[in-house]
């Protein structure tokens, strides 16, 4: 029995080459079971050795081109010897057909490792698609929330400002005179970085770093809402700050405030309570000489000189209420997830400084 493999649109010279290759492998009579196995192995090896150019008759063709041409293997058989001996050590028609069928099926299969890698890629694609959906959903919420003509009592700042340094003692006026204690960062800690920062009232997120002492204090190493005055405290006439100071009031449950009137704006920008579960609202003791990280992301109003301390105190209470509300709203609540807030203990800002005090501005 001889086997001739034909491909449609294939040159006769290549059909002869293919036929000879098969004949060379399975045309000789090899006796015994071992001989039959060897004959099959050699036949299969010969088939595997044929390249796409062998099949197509074109050295530049590739397998994809062959498949696109829709060519199909055809088998024809011719017996030149009808005796039983003619079948010894040779492949039967069924065996050759089975081999070709299995080769076709195995051609598109992959190993278990490949399948696992494909599954991982599929999972990554699903996660990426989900994140893109979430980002789009948040963007739509923000767009819908802010597309009205409401005049919000805050605005985002660009670039945002990040500061890290030890809390200074200050003048002691915030807690004693105004009833609103502050954590102060003098401008001298940051060289000339604050020279071009406008004076005024800002808001953002702060972290008081846990010291290396054995006693661990409550209210450290977590995000805290902050309302921040950057300036010279002009209401204290004759006792103004000698240099520009960053005075941050960290908002806790004990902070005095005038509740923000939510009826003035769309509440669609406010996330539900579970979005605030990691926010610190209780701080143990004072934090002088402890390291504070502070990220300013929004602006409330310019610094101004008030006619009396009661006027100043009333405005500070309004500022605290407004900052508290803004920081639980989009997009500002997402800023507490910044790596600077969550994992900035060894942070050194790109703007300058060292591991004691540093700063940076980031444009978004």
PDB file of N, CA and C in Angstrom, residues 94-144:
ATOM      1  N   UNK A  94      -6.399   3.629   8.054  1.00  0.00           N
ATOM      2  CA  UNK A  94      -7.024   4.151   9.266  1.00  0.00           C
ATOM      3  C   UNK A  94      -5.989   4.812  10.173  1.00  0.00           C
ATOM      4  N   UNK A  95      -4.774   4.187  10.260  1.00  0.00           N
ATOM      5  CA  UNK A  95      -3.733   4.740  11.123  1.00  0.00           C
ATOM      6  C   UNK A  95      -3.247   6.089  10.619  1.00  0.00           C
ATOM      7  N   UNK A  96      -3.068   6.201   9.307  1.00  0.00           N
ATOM      8  CA  UNK A  96      -2.614   7.476   8.743  1.00  0.00           C
ATOM      9  C   UNK A  96      -3.680   8.545   8.931  1.00  0.00           C
ATOM     10  N   UNK A  97      -4.933   8.184   8.667  1.00  0.00           N
ATOM     11  CA  UNK A  97      -6.014   9.150   8.846  1.00  0.00           C
ATOM     12  C   UNK A  97      -6.117   9.597  10.315  1.00  0.00           C
ATOM     13  N   UNK A  98      -5.945   8.626  11.227  1.00  0.00           N
ATOM     14  CA  UNK A  98      -6.004   8.954  12.653  1.00  0.00           C
ATOM     15  C   UNK A  98      -4.871   9.898  13.024  1.00  0.00           C
ATOM     16  N   UNK A  99      -3.685   9.642  12.482  1.00  0.00           N
ATOM     17  CA  UNK A  99      -2.544  10.502  12.779  1.00  0.00           C
ATOM     18  C   UNK A  99      -2.812  11.928  12.292  1.00  0.00           C
ATOM     19  N   UNK A 100      -3.287  12.043  11.060  1.00  0.00           N
ATOM     20  CA  UNK A 100      -3.546  13.384  10.513  1.00  0.00           C
ATOM     21  C   UNK A 100      -4.631  14.104  11.307  1.00  0.00           C
ATOM     22  N   UNK A 101      -5.639  13.349  11.727  1.00  0.00           N
ATOM     23  CA  UNK A 101      -6.716  13.945  12.520  1.00  0.00           C
ATOM     24  C   UNK A 101      -6.179  14.436  13.859  1.00  0.00           C
ATOM     25  N   UNK A 102      -5.364  13.597  14.527  1.00  0.00           N
ATOM     26  CA  UNK A 102      -4.809  13.981  15.814  1.00  0.00           C
ATOM     27  C   UNK A 102      -3.850  15.155  15.667  1.00  0.00           C
ATOM     28  N   UNK A 103      -3.068  15.183  14.581  1.00  0.00           N
ATOM     29  CA  UNK A 103      -2.151  16.295  14.358  1.00  0.00           C
ATOM     30  C   UNK A 103      -2.905  17.602  14.228  1.00  0.00           C
ATOM     31  N   UNK A 104      -4.044  17.537  13.527  1.00  0.00           N
ATOM     32  CA  UNK A 104      -4.864  18.741  13.355  1.00  0.00           C
ATOM     33  C   UNK A 104      -5.416  19.224  14.688  1.00  0.00           C
ATOM     34  N   UNK A 105      -5.876  18.282  15.529  1.00  0.00           N
ATOM     35  CA  UNK A 105      -6.443  18.658  16.820  1.00  0.00           C
ATOM     36  C   UNK A 105      -5.369  19.193  17.760  1.00  0.00           C
ATOM     37  N   UNK A 106      -4.209  18.505  17.780  1.00  0.00           N
ATOM     38  CA  UNK A 106      -3.147  18.916  18.692  1.00  0.00           C
ATOM     39  C   UNK A 106      -2.517  20.229  18.274  1.00  0.00           C
ATOM     40  N   UNK A 107      -2.647  20.602  17.016  1.00  0.00           N
ATOM     41  CA  UNK A 107      -2.023  21.809  16.507  1.00  0.00           C
ATOM     42  C   UNK A 107      -2.518  23.058  17.231  1.00  0.00           C
ATOM     43  N   UNK A 108      -3.771  23.020  17.714  1.00  0.00           N
ATOM     44  CA  UNK A 108      -4.320  24.189  18.378  1.00  0.00           C
ATOM     45  C   UNK A 108      -4.363  24.092  19.878  1.00  0.00           C
ATOM     46  N   UNK A 109      -3.772  23.036  20.428  1.00  0.00           N
ATOM     47  CA  UNK A 109      -3.816  22.859  21.879  1.00  0.00           C
ATOM     48  C   UNK A 109      -2.615  23.521  22.528  1.00  0.00           C
ATOM     49  N   UNK A 110      -2.659  23.684  23.857  1.00  0.00           N
ATOM     50  CA  UNK A 110      -1.566  24.297  24.590  1.00  0.00           C
ATOM     51  C   UNK A 110      -1.289  23.480  25.838  1.00  0.00           C
ATOM     52  N   UNK A 111      -0.141  23.733  26.431  1.00  0.00           N
ATOM     53  CA  UNK A 111       0.213  23.032  27.652  1.00  0.00           C
ATOM     54  C   UNK A 111      -0.581  23.591  28.824  1.00  0.00           C
ATOM     55  N   UNK A 112      -0.510  22.881  29.956  1.00  0.00           N
ATOM     56  CA  UNK A 112      -1.210  23.351  31.159  1.00  0.00           C
ATOM     57  C   UNK A 112      -0.666  24.703  31.599  1.00  0.00           C
ATOM     58  N   UNK A 113       0.655  24.893  31.463  1.00  0.00           N
ATOM     59  CA  UNK A 113       1.250  26.171  31.844  1.00  0.00           C
ATOM     60  C   UNK A 113       0.702  27.289  30.971  1.00  0.00           C
ATOM     61  N   UNK A 114       0.577  27.005  29.656  1.00  0.00           N
ATOM     62  CA  UNK A 114       0.014  28.018  28.753  1.00  0.00           C
ATOM     63  C   UNK A 114      -1.407  28.369  29.149  1.00  0.00           C
ATOM     64  N   UNK A 115      -2.171  27.342  29.502  1.00  0.00           N
ATOM     65  CA  UNK A 115      -3.560  27.584  29.888  1.00  0.00           C
ATOM     66  C   UNK A 115      -3.632  28.433  31.154  1.00  0.00           C
ATOM     67  N   UNK A 116      -2.733  28.155  32.129  1.00  0.00           N
ATOM     68  CA  UNK A 116      -2.721  28.957  33.364  1.00  0.00           C
ATOM     69  C   UNK A 116      -2.345  30.399  33.068  1.00  0.00           C
ATOM     70  N   UNK A 117      -1.359  30.589  32.169  1.00  0.00           N
ATOM     71  CA  UNK A 117      -0.967  31.955  31.806  1.00  0.00           C
ATOM     72  C   UNK A 117      -2.106  32.683  31.111  1.00  0.00           C
ATOM     73  N   UNK A 118      -2.837  31.970  30.250  1.00  0.00           N
ATOM     74  CA  UNK A 118      -3.975  32.584  29.571  1.00  0.00           C
ATOM     75  C   UNK A 118      -5.060  32.975  30.570  1.00  0.00           C
ATOM     76  N   UNK A 119      -5.289  32.108  31.569  1.00  0.00           N
ATOM     77  CA  UNK A 119      -6.281  32.426  32.592  1.00  0.00           C
ATOM     78  C   UNK A 119      -5.873  33.668  33.380  1.00  0.00           C
ATOM     79  N   UNK A 120      -4.561  33.775  33.709  1.00  0.00           N
ATOM     80  CA  UNK A 120      -4.079  34.955  34.437  1.00  0.00           C
ATOM     81  C   UNK A 120      -4.260  36.213  33.607  1.00  0.00           C
ATOM     82  N   UNK A 121      -3.955  36.122  32.306  1.00  0.00           N
ATOM     83  CA  UNK A 121      -4.138  37.273  31.428  1.00  0.00           C
ATOM     84  C   UNK A 121      -5.603  37.673  31.343  1.00  0.00           C
ATOM     85  N   UNK A 122      -6.488  36.659  31.281  1.00  0.00           N
ATOM     86  CA  UNK A 122      -7.922  36.946  31.240  1.00  0.00           C
ATOM     87  C   UNK A 122      -8.367  37.637  32.516  1.00  0.00           C
ATOM     88  N   UNK A 123      -7.852  37.156  33.681  1.00  0.00           N
ATOM     89  CA  UNK A 123      -8.211  37.781  34.958  1.00  0.00           C
ATOM     90  C   UNK A 123      -7.716  39.224  35.018  1.00  0.00           C
ATOM     91  N   UNK A 124      -6.468  39.453  34.542  1.00  0.00           N
ATOM     92  CA  UNK A 124      -5.936  40.808  34.527  1.00  0.00           C
ATOM     93  C   UNK A 124      -6.781  41.709  33.635  1.00  0.00           C
ATOM     94  N   UNK A 125      -7.205  41.176  32.499  1.00  0.00           N
ATOM     95  CA  UNK A 125      -8.040  41.966  31.590  1.00  0.00           C
ATOM     96  C   UNK A 125      -9.378  42.301  32.229  1.00  0.00           C
ATOM     97  N   UNK A 126      -9.944  41.331  32.957  1.00  0.00           N
ATOM     98  CA  UNK A 126     -11.220  41.572  33.642  1.00  0.00           C
ATOM     99  C   UNK A 126     -11.061  42.648  34.713  1.00  0.00           C
ATOM    100  N   UNK A 127      -9.959  42.564  35.494  1.00  0.00           N
ATOM    101  CA  UNK A 127      -9.719  43.551  36.548  1.00  0.00           C
ATOM    102  C   UNK A 127      -9.522  44.933  35.934  1.00  0.00           C
ATOM    103  N   UNK A 128      -8.742  45.001  34.845  1.00  0.00           N
ATOM    104  CA  UNK A 128      -8.509  46.284  34.198  1.00  0.00           C
ATOM    105  C   UNK A 128      -9.811  46.879  33.687  1.00  0.00           C
ATOM    106  N   UNK A 129     -10.653  46.032  33.092  1.00  0.00           N
ATOM    107  CA  UNK A 129     -11.936  46.516  32.591  1.00  0.00           C
ATOM    108  C   UNK A 129     -12.817  47.025  33.723  1.00  0.00           C
ATOM    109  N   UNK A 130     -12.773  46.312  34.871  1.00  0.00           N
ATOM    110  CA  UNK A 130     -13.571  46.728  36.028  1.00  0.00           C
ATOM    111  C   UNK A 130     -13.085  48.065  36.564  1.00  0.00           C
ATOM    112  N   UNK A 131     -11.739  48.238  36.651  1.00  0.00           N
ATOM    113  CA  UNK A 131     -11.187  49.499  37.134  1.00  0.00           C
ATOM    114  C   UNK A 131     -11.539  50.639  36.190  1.00  0.00           C
ATOM    115  N   UNK A 132     -11.473  50.371  34.885  1.00  0.00           N
ATOM    116  CA  UNK A 132     -11.844  51.409  33.920  1.00  0.00           C
ATOM    117  C   UNK A 132     -13.311  51.777  34.074  1.00  0.00           C
ATOM    118  N   UNK A 133     -14.152  50.771  34.365  1.00  0.00           N
ATOM    119  CA  UNK A 133     -15.574  51.040  34.571  1.00  0.00           C
ATOM    120  C   UNK A 133     -15.783  51.898  35.804  1.00  0.00           C
ATOM    121  N   UNK A 134     -15.033  51.554  36.895  1.00  0.00           N
ATOM    122  CA  UNK A 134     -15.157  52.329  38.126  1.00  0.00           C
ATOM    123  C   UNK A 134     -14.702  53.763  37.903  1.00  0.00           C
ATOM    124  N   UNK A 135     -13.547  53.931  37.213  1.00  0.00           N
ATOM    125  CA  UNK A 135     -13.051  55.274  36.937  1.00  0.00           C
ATOM    126  C   UNK A 135     -14.060  56.072  36.131  1.00  0.00           C
ATOM    127  N   UNK A 136     -14.656  55.433  35.118  1.00  0.00           N
ATOM    128  CA  UNK A 136     -15.656  56.115  34.301  1.00  0.00           C
ATOM    129  C   UNK A 136     -16.875  56.485  35.132  1.00  0.00           C
ATOM    130  N   UNK A 137     -17.280  55.565  36.029  1.00  0.00           N
ATOM    131  CA  UNK A 137     -18.449  55.826  36.859  1.00  0.00           C
ATOM    132  C   UNK A 137     -18.183  57.002  37.797  1.00  0.00           C
ATOM    133  N   UNK A 138     -16.994  57.016  38.415  1.00  0.00           N
ATOM    134  CA  UNK A 138     -16.659  58.122  39.301  1.00  0.00           C
ATOM    135  C   UNK A 138     -16.589  59.428  38.523  1.00  0.00           C
ATOM    136  N   UNK A 139     -16.002  59.389  37.333  1.00  0.00           N
ATOM    137  CA  UNK A 139     -15.909  60.599  36.519  1.00  0.00           C
ATOM    138  C   UNK A 139     -17.300  61.119  36.160  1.00  0.00           C
ATOM    139  N   UNK A 140     -18.214  60.188  35.829  1.00  0.00           N
ATOM    140  CA  UNK A 140     -19.581  60.610  35.500  1.00  0.00           C
ATOM    141  C   UNK A 140     -20.283  61.219  36.701  1.00  0.00           C
ATOM    142  N   UNK A 141     -20.049  60.613  37.898  1.00  0.00           N
ATOM    143  CA  UNK A 141     -20.648  61.167  39.108  1.00  0.00           C
ATOM    144  C   UNK A 141     -20.155  62.582  39.354  1.00  0.00           C
ATOM    145  N   UNK A 142     -18.823  62.757  39.209  1.00  0.00           N
ATOM    146  CA  UNK A 142     -18.266  64.088  39.418  1.00  0.00           C
ATOM    147  C   UNK A 142     -18.796  65.079  38.406  1.00  0.00           C
ATOM    148  N   UNK A 143     -18.876  64.652  37.138  1.00  0.00           N
ATOM    149  CA  UNK A 143     -19.352  65.548  36.093  1.00  0.00           C
ATOM    150  C   UNK A 143     -20.798  65.947  36.343  1.00  0.00           C
ATOM    151  N   UNK A 144     -21.620  64.970  36.735  1.00  0.00           N
ATOM    152  CA  UNK A 144     -23.031  65.267  36.998  1.00  0.00           C
ATOM    153  C   UNK A 144     -23.191  66.141  38.229  1.00  0.00           C
TER     154      UNK A 144
END
